[in-house]
mmCIF file of C-alpha atoms in Angstrom:
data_model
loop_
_atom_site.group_PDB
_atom_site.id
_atom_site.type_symbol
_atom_site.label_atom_id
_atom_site.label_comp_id
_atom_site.label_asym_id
_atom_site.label_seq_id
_atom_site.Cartn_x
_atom_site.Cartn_y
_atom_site.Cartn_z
ATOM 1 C CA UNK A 13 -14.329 -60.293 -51.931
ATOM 2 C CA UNK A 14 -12.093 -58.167 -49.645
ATOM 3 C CA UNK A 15 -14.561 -56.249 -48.083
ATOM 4 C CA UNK A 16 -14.185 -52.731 -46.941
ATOM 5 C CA UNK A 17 -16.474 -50.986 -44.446
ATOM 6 C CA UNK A 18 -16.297 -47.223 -43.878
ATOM 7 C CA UNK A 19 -18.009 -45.676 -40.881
ATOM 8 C CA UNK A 20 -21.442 -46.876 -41.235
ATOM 9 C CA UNK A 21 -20.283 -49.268 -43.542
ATOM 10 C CA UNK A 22 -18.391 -51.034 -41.053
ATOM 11 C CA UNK A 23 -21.488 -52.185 -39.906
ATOM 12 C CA UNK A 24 -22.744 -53.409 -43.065
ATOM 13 C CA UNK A 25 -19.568 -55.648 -43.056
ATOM 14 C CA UNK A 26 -20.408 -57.100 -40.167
ATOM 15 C CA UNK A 27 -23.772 -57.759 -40.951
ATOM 16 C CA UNK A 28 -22.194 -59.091 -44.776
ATOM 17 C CA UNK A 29 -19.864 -60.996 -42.690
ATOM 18 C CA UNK A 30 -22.415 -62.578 -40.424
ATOM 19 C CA UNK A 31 -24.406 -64.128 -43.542
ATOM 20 C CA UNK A 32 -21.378 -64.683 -46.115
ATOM 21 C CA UNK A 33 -18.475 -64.689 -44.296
ATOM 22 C CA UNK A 34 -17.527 -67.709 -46.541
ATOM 23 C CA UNK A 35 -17.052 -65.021 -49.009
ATOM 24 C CA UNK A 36 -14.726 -62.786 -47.805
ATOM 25 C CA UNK A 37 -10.799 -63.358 -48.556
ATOM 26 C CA UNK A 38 -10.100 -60.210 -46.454
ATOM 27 C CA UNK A 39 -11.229 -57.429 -44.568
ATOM 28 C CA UNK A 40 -10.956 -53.719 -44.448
ATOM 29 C CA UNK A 41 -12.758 -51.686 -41.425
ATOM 30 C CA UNK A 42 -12.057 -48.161 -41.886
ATOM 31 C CA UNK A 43 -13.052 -45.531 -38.710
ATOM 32 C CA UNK A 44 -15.667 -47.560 -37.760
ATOM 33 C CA UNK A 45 -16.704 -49.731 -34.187
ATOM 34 C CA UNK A 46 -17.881 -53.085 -33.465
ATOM 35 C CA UNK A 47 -19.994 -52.066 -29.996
ATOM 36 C CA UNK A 48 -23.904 -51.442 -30.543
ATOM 37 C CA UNK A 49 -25.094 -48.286 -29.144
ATOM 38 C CA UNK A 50 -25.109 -47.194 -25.781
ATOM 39 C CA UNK A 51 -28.562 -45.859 -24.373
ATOM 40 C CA UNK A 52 -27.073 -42.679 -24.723
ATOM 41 C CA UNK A 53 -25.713 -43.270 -28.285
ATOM 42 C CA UNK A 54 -29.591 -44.429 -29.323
ATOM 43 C CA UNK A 55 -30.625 -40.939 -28.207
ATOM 44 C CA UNK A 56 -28.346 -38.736 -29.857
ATOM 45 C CA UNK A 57 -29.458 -40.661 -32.825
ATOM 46 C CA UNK A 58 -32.888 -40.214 -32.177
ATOM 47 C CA UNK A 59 -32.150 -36.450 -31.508
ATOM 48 C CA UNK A 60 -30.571 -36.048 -34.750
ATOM 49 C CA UNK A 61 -33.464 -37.727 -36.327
ATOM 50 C CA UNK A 62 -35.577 -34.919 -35.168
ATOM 51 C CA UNK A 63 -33.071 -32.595 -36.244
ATOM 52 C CA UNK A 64 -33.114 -33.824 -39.274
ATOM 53 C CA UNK A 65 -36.506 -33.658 -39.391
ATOM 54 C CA UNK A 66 -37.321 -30.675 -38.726
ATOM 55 C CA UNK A 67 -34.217 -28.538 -39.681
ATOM 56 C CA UNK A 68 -32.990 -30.344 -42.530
ATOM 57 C CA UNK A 69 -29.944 -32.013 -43.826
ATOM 58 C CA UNK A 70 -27.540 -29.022 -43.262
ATOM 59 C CA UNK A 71 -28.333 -28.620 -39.486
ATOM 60 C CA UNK A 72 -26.710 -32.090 -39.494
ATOM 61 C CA UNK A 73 -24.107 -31.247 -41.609
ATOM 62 C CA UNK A 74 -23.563 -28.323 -39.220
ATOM 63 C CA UNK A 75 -24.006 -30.373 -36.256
ATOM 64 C CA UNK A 76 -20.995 -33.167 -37.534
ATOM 65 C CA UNK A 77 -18.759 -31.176 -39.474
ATOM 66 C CA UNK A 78 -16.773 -30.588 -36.625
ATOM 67 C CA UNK A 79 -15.861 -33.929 -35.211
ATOM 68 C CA UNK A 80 -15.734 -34.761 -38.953
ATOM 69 C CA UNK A 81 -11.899 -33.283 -39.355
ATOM 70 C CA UNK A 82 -9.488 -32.031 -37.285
ATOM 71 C CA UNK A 83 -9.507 -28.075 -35.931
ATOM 72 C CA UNK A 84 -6.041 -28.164 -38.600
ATOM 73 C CA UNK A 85 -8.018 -29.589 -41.392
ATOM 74 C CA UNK A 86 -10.892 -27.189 -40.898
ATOM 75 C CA UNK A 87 -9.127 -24.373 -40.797
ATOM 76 C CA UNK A 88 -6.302 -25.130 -43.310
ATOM 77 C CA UNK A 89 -8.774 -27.058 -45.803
ATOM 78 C CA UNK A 90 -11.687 -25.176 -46.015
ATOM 79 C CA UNK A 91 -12.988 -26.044 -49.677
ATOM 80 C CA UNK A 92 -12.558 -29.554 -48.392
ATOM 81 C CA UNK A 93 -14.722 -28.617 -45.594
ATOM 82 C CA UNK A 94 -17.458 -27.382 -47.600
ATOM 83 C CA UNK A 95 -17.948 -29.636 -50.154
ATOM 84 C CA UNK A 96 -17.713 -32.376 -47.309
ATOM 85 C CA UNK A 97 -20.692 -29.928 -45.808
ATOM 86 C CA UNK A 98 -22.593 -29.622 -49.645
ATOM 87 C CA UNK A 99 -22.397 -33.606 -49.858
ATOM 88 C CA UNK A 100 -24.129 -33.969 -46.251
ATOM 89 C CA UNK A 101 -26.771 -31.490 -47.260
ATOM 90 C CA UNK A 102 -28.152 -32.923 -50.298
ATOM 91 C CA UNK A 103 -28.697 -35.812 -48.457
ATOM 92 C CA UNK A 104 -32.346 -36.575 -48.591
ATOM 93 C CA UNK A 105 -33.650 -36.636 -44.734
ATOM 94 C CA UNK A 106 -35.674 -39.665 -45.362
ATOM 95 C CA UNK A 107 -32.288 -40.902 -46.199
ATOM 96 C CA UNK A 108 -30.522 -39.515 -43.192
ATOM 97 C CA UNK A 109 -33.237 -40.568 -40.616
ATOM 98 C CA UNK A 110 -33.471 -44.164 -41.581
ATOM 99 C CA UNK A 111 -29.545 -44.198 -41.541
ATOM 100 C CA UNK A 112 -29.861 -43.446 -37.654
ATOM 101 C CA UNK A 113 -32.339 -45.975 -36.939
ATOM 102 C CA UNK A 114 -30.350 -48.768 -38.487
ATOM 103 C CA UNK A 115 -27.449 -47.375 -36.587
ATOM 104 C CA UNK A 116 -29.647 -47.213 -33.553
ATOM 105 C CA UNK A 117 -30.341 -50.867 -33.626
ATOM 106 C CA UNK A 118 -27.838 -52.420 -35.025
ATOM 107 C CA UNK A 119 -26.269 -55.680 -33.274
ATOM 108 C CA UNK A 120 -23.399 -55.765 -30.914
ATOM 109 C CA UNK A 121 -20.690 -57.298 -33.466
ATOM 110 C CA UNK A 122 -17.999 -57.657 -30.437
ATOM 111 C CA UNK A 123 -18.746 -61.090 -30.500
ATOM 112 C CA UNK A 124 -18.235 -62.073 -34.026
ATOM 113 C CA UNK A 125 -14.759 -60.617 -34.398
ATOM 114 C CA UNK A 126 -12.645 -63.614 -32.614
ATOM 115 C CA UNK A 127 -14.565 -66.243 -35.246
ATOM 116 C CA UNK A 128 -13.006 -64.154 -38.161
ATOM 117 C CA UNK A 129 -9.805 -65.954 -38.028
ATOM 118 C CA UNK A 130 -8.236 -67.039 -41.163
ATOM 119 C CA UNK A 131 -9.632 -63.140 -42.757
ATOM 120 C CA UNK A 132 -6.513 -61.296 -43.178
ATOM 121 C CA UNK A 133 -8.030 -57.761 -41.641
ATOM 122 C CA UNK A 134 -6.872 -54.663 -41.278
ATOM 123 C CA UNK A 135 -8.675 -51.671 -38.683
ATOM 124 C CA UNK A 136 -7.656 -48.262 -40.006
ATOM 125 C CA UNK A 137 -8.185 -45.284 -37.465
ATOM 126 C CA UNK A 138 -7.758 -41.331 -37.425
ATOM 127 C CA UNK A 139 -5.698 -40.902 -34.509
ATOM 128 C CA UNK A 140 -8.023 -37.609 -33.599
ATOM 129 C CA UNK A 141 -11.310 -39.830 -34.472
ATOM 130 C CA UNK A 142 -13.999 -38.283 -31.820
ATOM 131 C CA UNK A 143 -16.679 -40.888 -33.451
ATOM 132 C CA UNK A 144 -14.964 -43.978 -33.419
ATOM 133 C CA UNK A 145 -11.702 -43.307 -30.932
ATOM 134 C CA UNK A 146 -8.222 -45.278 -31.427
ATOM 135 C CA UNK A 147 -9.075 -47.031 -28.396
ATOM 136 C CA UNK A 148 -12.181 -48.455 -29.714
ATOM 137 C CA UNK A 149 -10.488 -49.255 -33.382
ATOM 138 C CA UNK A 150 -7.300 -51.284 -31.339
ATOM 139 C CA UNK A 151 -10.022 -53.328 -28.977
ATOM 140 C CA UNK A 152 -11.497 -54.210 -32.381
ATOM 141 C CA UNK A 153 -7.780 -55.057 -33.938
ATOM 142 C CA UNK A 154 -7.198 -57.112 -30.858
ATOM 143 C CA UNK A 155 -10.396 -59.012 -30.791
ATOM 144 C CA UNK A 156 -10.064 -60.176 -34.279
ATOM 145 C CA UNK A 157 -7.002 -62.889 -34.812
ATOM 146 C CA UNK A 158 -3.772 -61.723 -36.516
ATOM 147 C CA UNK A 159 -5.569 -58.552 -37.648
ATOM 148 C CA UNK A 160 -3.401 -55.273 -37.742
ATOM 149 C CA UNK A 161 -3.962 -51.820 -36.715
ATOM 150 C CA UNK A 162 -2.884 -48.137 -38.496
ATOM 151 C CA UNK A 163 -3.510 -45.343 -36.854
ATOM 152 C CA UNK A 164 -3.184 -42.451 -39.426
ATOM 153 C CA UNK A 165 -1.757 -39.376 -37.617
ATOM 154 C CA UNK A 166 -3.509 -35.670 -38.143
ATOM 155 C CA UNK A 167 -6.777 -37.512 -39.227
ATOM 156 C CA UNK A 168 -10.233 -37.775 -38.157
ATOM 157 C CA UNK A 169 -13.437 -39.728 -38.492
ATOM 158 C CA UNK A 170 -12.918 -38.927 -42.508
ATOM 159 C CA UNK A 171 -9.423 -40.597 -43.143
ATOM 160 C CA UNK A 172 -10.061 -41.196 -46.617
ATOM 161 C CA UNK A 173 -10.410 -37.270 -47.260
ATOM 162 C CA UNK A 174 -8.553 -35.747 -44.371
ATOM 163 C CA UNK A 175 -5.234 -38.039 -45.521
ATOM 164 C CA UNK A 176 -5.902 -40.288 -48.589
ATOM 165 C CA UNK A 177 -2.064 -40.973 -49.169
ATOM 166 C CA UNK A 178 -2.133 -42.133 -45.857
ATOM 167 C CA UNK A 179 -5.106 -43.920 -45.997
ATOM 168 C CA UNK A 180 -4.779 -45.679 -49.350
ATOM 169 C CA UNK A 181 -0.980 -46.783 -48.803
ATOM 170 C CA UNK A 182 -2.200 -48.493 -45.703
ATOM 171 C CA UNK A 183 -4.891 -50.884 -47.489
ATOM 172 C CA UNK A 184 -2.312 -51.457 -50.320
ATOM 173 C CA UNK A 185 0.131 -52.549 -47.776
#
């Protein structure tokens, strides 16, 4: 397969890639990190759980919309803003709070990127990511052999929505 892991699904990849990486011809990691989280990172989670929890989907909507896009995005895109927001609602919180424990203790996968030599990859970036920063997408790109980097200017964490030109010509490339 050439596997492609967006945001949270980057760390499915790595997990994929941990048990099967005899099966993937390439890669594809898409605004996403290799690090586990920080203490601090495991309680924001936790916090949103509660959030979640007891304020529903759309307080977390609310909460992440804004490091989501960029400030020119969210003002100049606004229906894409809210159907971004309508998507995160109807998430079921069951849903949302399991999502942040997996994130919460999820592996470190810093050290399996140097064995993934031979996987043509590519690490694809918003250059105004708040969630997963440029400088945390090019330590990936470095640590994995011959892999390349694209940083896709006037994007955020959501590359494929904020600029899906951009986005797709990159993986066709």
């Amino acid at each position: 397969v050439v596997l492609c892991g967006f945001s949270m699904g980057g760390y499915v990849a790595f997990e994929f890639l941990r048990r099967w990486r005899h099966r993937v011809r390439a890669l594809v990691l898409v605004s996403t990190r290799a690090e586990a989280d920080t203490m601090e990172g495991r309680r924001a989670r936790d916090g949103a759980a509660v959030l979640a929890r007891e304020s529903g989907a759309g307080a977390i909507a609310d909460s992440m919309l804004a490091r989501m896009f960029t400030p020119a995005t969210i003002h100049g895109s606004p229906g894409l803003v809210e159907r971004t927001r309508a998507m995160m609602a109807a998430t079921p919180v069951a849903g949302i709070a399991g999502a942040l424990a997996a994130m919460r203790d999820r592996p470190d996968s810093m050290e399996l990127l140097p064995s993934l030599e031979g996987i043509p990859a590519l690490v694809i970036v918003g250059e105004e990511d708040q969630l997963t920063p440029p400088d945390r997408a090019r330590a990936m790109a470095e640590a994995i052999p011959d892999a390349r980097l694209v940083v896709i200017p006037g994007a955020a964490h959501l590359t494929t929505m904020e600029r899906a030109k951009e986005t797709t010509a990159a993986v066709k490339d």
